[in-house]
PDB file of C-alpha atoms in Angstrom:
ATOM      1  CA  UNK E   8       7.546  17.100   5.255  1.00 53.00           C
ATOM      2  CA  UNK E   9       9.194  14.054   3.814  1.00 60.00           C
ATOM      3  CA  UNK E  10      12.340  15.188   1.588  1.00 85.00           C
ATOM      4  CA  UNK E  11      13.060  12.849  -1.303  1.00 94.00           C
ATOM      5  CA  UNK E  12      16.776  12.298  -0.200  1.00 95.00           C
ATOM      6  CA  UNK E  13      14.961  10.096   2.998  1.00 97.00           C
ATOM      7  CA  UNK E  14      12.663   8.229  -0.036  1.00 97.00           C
ATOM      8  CA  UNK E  15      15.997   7.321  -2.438  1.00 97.00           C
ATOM      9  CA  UNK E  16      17.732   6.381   1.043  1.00 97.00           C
ATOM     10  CA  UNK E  17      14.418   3.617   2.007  1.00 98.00           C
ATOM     11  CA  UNK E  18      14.204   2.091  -1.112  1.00 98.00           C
ATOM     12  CA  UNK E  19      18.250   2.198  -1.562  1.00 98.00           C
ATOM     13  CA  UNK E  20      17.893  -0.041   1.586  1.00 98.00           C
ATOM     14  CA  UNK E  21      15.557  -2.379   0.032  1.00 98.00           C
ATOM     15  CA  UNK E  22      17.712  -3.525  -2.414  1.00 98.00           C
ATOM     16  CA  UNK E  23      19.715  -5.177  -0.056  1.00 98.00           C
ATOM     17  CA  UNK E  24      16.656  -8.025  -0.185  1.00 98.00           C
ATOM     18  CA  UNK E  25      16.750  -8.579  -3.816  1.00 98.00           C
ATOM     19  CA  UNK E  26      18.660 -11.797  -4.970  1.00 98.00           C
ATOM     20  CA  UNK E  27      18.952 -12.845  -8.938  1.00 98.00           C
ATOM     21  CA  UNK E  28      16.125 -15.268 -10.211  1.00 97.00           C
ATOM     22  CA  UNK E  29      13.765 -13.785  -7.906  1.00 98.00           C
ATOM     23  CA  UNK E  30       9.784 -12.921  -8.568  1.00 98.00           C
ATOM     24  CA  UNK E  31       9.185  -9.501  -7.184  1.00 98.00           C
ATOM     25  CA  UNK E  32       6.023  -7.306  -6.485  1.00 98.00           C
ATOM     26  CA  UNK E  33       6.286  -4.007  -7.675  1.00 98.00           C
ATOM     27  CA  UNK E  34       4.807  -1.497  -5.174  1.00 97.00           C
ATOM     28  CA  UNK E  35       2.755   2.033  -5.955  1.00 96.00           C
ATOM     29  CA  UNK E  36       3.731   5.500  -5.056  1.00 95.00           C
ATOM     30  CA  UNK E  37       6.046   7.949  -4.911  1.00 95.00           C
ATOM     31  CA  UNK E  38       9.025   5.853  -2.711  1.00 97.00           C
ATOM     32  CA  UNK E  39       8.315   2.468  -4.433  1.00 97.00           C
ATOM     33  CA  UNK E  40       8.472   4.262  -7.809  1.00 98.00           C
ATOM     34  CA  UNK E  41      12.778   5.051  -6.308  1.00 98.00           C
ATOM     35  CA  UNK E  42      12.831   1.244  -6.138  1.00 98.00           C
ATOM     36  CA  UNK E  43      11.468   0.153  -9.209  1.00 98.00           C
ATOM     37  CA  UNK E  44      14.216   2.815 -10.919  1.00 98.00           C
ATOM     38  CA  UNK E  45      16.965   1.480  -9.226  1.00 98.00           C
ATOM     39  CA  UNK E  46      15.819  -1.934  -9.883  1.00 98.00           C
ATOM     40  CA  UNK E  47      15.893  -1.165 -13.535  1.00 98.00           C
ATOM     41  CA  UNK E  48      19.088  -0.146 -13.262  1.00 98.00           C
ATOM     42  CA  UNK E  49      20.441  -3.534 -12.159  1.00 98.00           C
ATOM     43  CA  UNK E  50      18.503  -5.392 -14.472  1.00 98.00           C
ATOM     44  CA  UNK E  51      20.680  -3.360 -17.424  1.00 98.00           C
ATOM     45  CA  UNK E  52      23.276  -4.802 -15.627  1.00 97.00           C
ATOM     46  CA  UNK E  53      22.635  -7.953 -15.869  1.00 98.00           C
ATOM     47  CA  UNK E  54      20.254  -9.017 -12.566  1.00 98.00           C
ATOM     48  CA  UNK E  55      17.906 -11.739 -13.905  1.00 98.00           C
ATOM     49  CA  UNK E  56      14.263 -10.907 -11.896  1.00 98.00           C
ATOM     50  CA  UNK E  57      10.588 -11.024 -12.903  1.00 98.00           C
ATOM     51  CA  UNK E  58       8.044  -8.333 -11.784  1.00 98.00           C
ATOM     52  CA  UNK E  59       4.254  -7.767 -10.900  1.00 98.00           C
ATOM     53  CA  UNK E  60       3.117  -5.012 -11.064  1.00 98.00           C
ATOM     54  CA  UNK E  61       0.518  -3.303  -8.375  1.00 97.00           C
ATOM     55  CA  UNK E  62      -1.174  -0.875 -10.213  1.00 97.00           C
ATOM     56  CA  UNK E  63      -1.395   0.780 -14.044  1.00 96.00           C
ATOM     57  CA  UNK E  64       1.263   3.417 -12.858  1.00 96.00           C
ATOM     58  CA  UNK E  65       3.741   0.856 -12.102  1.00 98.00           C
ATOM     59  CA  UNK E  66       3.222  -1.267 -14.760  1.00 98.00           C
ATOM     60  CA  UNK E  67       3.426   2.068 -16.944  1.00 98.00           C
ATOM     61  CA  UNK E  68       6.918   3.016 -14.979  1.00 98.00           C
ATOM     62  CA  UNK E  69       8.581  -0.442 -15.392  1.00 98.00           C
ATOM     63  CA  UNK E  70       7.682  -1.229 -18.735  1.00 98.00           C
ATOM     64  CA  UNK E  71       9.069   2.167 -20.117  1.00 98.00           C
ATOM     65  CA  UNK E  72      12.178   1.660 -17.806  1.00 98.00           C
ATOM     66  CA  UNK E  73      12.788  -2.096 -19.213  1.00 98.00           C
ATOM     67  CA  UNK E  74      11.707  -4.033 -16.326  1.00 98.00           C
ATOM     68  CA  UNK E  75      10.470  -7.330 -16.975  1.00 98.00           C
ATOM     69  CA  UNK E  76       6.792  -8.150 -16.040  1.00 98.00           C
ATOM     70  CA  UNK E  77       4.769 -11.008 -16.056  1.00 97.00           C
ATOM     71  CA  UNK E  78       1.105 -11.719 -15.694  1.00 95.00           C
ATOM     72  CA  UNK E  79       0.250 -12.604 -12.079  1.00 93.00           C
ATOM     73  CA  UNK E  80      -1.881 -15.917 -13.391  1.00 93.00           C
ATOM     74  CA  UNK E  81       1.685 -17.435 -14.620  1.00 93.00           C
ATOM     75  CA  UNK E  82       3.080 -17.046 -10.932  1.00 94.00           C
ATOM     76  CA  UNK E  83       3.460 -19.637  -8.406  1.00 93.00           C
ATOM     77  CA  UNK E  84       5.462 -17.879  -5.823  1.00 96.00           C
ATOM     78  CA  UNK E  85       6.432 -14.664  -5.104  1.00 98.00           C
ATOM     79  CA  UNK E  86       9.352 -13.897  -3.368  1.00 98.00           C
ATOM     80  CA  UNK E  87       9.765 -10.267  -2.612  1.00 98.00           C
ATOM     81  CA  UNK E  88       7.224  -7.126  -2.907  1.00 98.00           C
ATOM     82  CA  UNK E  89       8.510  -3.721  -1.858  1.00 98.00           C
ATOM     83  CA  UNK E  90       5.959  -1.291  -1.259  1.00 98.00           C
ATOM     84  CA  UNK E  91       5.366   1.880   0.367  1.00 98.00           C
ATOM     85  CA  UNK E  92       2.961   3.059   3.271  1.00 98.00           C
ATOM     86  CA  UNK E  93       0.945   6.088   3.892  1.00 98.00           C
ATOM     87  CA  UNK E  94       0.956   5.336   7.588  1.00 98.00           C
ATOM     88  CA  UNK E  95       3.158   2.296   9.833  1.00 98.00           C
ATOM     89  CA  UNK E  96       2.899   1.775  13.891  1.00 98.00           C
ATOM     90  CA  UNK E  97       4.738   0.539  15.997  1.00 96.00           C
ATOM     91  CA  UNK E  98       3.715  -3.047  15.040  1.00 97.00           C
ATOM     92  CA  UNK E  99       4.659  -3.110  11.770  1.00 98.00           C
ATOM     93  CA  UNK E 100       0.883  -2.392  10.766  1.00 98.00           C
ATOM     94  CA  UNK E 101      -0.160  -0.159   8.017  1.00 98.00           C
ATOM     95  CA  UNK E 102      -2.307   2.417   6.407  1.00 98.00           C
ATOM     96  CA  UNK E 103      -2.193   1.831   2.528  1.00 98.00           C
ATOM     97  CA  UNK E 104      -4.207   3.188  -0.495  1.00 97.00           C
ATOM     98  CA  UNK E 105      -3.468   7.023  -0.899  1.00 96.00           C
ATOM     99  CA  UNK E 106      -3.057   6.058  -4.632  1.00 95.00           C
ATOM    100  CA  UNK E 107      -5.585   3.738  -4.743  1.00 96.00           C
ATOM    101  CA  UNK E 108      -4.131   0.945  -5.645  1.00 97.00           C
ATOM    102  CA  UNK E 109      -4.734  -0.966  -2.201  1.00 97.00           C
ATOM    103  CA  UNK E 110      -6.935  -3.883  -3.719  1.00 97.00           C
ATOM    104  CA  UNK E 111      -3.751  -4.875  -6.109  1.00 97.00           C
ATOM    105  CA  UNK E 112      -1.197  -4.043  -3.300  1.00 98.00           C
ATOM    106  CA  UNK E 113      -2.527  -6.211  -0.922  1.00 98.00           C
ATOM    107  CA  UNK E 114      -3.153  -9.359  -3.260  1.00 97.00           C
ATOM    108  CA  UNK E 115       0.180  -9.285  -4.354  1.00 97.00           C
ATOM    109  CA  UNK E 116       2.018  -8.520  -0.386  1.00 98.00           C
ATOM    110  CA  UNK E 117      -0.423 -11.362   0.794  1.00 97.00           C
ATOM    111  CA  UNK E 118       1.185 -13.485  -1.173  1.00 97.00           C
ATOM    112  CA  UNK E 119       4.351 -12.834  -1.526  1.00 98.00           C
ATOM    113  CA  UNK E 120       7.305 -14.747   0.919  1.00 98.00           C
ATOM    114  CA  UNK E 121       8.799 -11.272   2.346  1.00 98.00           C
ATOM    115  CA  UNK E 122       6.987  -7.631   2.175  1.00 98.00           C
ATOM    116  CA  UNK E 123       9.370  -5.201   2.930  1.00 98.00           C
ATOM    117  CA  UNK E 124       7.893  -1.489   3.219  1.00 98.00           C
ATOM    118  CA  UNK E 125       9.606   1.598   2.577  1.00 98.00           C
ATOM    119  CA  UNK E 126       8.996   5.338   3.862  1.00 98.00           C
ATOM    120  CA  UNK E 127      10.344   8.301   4.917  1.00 97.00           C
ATOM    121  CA  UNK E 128      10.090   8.976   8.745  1.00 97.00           C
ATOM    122  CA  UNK E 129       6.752  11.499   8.008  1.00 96.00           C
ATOM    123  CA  UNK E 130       5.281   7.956   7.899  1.00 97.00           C
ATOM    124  CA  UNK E 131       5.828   7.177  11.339  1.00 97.00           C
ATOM    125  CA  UNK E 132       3.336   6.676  13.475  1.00 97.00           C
ATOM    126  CA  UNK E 133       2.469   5.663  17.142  1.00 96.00           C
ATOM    127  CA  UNK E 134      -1.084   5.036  16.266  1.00 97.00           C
ATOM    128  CA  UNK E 135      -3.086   4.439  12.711  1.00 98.00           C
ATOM    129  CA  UNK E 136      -5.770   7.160  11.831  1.00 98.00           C
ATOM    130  CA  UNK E 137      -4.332  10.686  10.954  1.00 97.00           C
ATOM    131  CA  UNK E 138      -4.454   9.546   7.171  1.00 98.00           C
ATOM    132  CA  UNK E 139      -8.112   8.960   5.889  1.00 98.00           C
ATOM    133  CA  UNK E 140      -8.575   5.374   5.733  1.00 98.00           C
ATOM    134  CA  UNK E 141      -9.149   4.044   1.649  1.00 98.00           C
ATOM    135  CA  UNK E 142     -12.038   1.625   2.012  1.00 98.00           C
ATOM    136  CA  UNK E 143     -12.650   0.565  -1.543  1.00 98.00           C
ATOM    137  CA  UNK E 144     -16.282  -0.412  -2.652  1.00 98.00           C
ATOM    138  CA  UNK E 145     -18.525  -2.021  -5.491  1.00 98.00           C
ATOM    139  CA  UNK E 146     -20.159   0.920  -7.231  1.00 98.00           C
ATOM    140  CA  UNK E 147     -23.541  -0.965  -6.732  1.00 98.00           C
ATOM    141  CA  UNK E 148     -25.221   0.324  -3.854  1.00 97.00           C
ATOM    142  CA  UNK E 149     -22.061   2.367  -2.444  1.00 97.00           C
ATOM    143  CA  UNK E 150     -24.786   4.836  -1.094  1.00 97.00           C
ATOM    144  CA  UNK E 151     -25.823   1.999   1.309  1.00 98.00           C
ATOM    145  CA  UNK E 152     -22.403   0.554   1.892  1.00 98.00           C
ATOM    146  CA  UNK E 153     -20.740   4.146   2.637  1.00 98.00           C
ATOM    147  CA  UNK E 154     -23.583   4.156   5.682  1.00 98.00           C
ATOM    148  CA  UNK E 155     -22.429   0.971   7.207  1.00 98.00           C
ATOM    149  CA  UNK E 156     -19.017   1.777   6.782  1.00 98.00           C
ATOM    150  CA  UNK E 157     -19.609   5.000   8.746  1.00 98.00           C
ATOM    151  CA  UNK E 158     -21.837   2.495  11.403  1.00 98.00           C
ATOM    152  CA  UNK E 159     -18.726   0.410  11.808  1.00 98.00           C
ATOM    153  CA  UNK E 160     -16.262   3.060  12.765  1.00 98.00           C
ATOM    154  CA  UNK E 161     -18.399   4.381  15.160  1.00 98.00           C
ATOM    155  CA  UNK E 162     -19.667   0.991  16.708  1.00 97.00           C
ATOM    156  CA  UNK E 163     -14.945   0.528  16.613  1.00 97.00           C
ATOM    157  CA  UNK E 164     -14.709   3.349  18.597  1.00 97.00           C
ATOM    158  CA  UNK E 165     -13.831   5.684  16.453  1.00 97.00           C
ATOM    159  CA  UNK E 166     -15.243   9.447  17.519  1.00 94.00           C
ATOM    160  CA  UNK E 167     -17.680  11.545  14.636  1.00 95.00           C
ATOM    161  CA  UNK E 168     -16.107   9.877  12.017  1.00 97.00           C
ATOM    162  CA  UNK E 169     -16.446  11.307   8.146  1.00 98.00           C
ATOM    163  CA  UNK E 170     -16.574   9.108   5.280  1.00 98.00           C
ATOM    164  CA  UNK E 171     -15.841  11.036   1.753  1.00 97.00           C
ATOM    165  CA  UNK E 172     -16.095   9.559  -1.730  1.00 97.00           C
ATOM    166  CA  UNK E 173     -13.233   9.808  -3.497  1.00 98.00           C
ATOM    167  CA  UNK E 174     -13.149  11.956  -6.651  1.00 97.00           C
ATOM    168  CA  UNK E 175     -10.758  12.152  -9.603  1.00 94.00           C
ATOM    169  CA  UNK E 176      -8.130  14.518  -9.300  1.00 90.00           C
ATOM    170  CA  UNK E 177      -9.733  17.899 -10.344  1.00 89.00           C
ATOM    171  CA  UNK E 178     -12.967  16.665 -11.388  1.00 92.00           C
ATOM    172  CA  UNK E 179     -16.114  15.934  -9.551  1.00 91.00           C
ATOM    173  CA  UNK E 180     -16.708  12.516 -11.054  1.00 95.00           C
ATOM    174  CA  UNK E 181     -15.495   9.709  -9.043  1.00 97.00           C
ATOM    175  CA  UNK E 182     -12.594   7.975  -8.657  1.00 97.00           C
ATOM    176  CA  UNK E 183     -12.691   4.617 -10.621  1.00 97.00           C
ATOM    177  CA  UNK E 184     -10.129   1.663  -9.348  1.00 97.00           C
ATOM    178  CA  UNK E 185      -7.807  -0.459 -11.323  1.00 96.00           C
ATOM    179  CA  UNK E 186     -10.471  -2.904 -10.483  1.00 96.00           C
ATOM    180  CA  UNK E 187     -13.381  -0.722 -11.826  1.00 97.00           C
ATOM    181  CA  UNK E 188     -14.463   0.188  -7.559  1.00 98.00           C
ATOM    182  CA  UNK E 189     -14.794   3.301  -5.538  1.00 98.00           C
ATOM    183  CA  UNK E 190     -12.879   4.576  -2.687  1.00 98.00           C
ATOM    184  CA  UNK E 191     -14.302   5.797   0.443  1.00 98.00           C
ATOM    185  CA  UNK E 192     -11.613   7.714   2.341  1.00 98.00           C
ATOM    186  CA  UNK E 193     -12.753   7.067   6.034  1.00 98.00           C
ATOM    187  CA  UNK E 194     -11.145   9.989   8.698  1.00 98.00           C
ATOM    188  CA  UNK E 195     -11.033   8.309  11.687  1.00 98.00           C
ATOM    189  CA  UNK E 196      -8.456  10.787  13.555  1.00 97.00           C
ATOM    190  CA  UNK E 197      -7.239   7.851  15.646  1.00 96.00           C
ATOM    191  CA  UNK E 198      -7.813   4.207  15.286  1.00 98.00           C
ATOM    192  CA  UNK E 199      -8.393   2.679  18.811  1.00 97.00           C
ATOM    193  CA  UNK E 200      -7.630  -1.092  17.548  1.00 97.00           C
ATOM    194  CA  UNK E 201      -6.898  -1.713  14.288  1.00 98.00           C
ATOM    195  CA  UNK E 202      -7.126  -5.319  14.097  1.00 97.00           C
ATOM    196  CA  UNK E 203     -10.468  -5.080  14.834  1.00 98.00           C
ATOM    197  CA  UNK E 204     -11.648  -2.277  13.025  1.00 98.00           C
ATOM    198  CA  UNK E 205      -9.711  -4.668   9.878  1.00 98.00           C
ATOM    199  CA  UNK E 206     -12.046  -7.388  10.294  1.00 98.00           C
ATOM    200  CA  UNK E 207     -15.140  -5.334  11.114  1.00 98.00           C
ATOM    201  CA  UNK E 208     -14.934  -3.983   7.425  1.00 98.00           C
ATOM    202  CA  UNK E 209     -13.716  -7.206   5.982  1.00 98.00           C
ATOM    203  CA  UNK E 210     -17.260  -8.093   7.214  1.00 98.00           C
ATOM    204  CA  UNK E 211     -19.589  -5.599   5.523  1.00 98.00           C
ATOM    205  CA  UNK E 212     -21.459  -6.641   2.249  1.00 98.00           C
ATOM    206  CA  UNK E 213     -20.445  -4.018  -0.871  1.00 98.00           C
ATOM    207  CA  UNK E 214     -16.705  -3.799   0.726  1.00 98.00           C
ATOM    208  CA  UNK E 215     -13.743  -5.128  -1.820  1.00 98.00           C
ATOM    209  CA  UNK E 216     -10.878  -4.371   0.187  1.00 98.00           C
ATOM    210  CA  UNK E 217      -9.284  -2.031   2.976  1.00 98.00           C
ATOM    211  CA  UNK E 218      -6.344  -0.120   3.377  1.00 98.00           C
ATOM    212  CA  UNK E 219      -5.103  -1.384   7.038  1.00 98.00           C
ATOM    213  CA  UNK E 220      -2.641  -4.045   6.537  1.00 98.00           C
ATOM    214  CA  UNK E 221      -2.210  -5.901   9.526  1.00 98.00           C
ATOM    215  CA  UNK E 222       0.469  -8.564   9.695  1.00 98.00           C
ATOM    216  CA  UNK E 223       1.453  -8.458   6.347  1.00 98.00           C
ATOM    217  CA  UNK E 224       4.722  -6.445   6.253  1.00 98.00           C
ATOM    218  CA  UNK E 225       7.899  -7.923   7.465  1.00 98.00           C
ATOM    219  CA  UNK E 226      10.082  -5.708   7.127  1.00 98.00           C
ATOM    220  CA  UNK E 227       9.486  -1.739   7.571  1.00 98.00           C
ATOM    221  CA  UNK E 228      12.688   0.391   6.253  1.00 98.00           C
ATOM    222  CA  UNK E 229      12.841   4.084   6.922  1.00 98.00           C
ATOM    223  CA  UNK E 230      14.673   6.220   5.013  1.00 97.00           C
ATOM    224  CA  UNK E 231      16.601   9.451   6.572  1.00 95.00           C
ATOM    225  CA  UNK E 232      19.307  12.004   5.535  1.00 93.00           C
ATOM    226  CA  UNK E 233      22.207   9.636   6.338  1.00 93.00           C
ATOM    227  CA  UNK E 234      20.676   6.265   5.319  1.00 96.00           C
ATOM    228  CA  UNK E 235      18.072   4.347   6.536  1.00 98.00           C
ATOM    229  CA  UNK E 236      16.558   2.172   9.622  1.00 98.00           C
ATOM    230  CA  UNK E 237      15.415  -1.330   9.641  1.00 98.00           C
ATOM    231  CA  UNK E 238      13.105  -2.688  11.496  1.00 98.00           C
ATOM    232  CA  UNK E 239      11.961  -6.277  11.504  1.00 97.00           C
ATOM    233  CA  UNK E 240       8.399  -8.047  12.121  1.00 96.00           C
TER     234      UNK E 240
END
């Protein structure tokens, strides 16, 4: 179990890479939300940044902490995004998407100079799979899609997988996007080679976006009791 001493510790690390007049992508969950606090806290004192934001959550979080945001259309570069991870190897590859906000997350760390990721060392992983895999989907014709999703992680290698809509949080309807899509949660156990499972989904019809980010991150920062660990990409 992570503790959230090892979370403050990660994102306390990250801004290290933050440098005034910067453009910076805001990640989603429970670590990122450390960073975007503390980065509010240095713009009341003064640091001059602009932010884009991931998901509704963080847009929500920044706003109310006095963050400054701006719409992603009036961007031409973006310098920094710090983000968190529900899984990272070895290789600086990642699992991302527990909150659903993977379509957003990835636009924004695809095109941003430097990602830097932060976690706590639960995160840690020698190989991708233990955390379902967020596979997000049109709603039209996710029956169909969800089948050849399930064909692809078998024909990857991947043993009995199970592929599970996503529902809202104590409800039964389903889980609706930022972008108005579905989430399939794929549990794969172990993913034999990521890279290719990556561009075997990229490749099926009804399929937005995945959650395995795959030399995207730069920099990977864990957090622990007495600090935190780099590691570079």
């Amino acid at each position: 179990m992570a503790n959230e001493h090892e979370k403050e510790n990660a994102a306390q690390a990250a801004m290290e890479y933050v440098e005034d007049g910067m453009t910076i992508g805001l990640g989603t969950g429970s670590t990122a939300k450390y960073f975007v606090e503390m980065l509010a806290d240095e713009v009341a004192d003064g640091l001059l940044v602009r932010c884009i934001e991931t998901s509704e959550q963080t847009r929500a979080l920044a706003t109310s902490l006095g963050v400054p945001l701006v719409p992603f259309e009036q961007v031409d570069r973006i310098h920094l995004t710090v983000d968190g991870a529900d899984e990272v190897d070895s290789n600086g590859y990642l699992i991302k998407g527990g909150g659903a906000a993977l379509l957003r997350e990835k636009i924004i760390a695809s095109a941003s100079d430097h990602m830097v990721v932060i976690a706590d060392p639960s995160k840690q992983v020698e190989r991708l799979g233990a955390f379902p895999l967020p596979v997000e989907v049109t709603p039209f014709g996710y029956t169909i899609t969800a089948k050849k999703v399930y064909d692809v992680l078998c024909a990857a290698g991947i043993d009995r997988p199970r592929v599970e809509l996503r529902k809202q949080a104590g409800s039964l309807d389903l889980l609706v996007t930022d972008g108005g899509n579905h989430i399939l949660d794929c549990h794969c156990g172990r993913i034999p080679d990521a890279e290719a499972l990556a561009a075997r989904l990229s490749n099926v019809p009804g399929v937005v976006e995945h959650g395995l980010f795959i030399n995207i991150a730069r920099t990977v920062i864990i957090g622990n009791e007495n600090g935190a660990t780099v590691f570079e990409f």
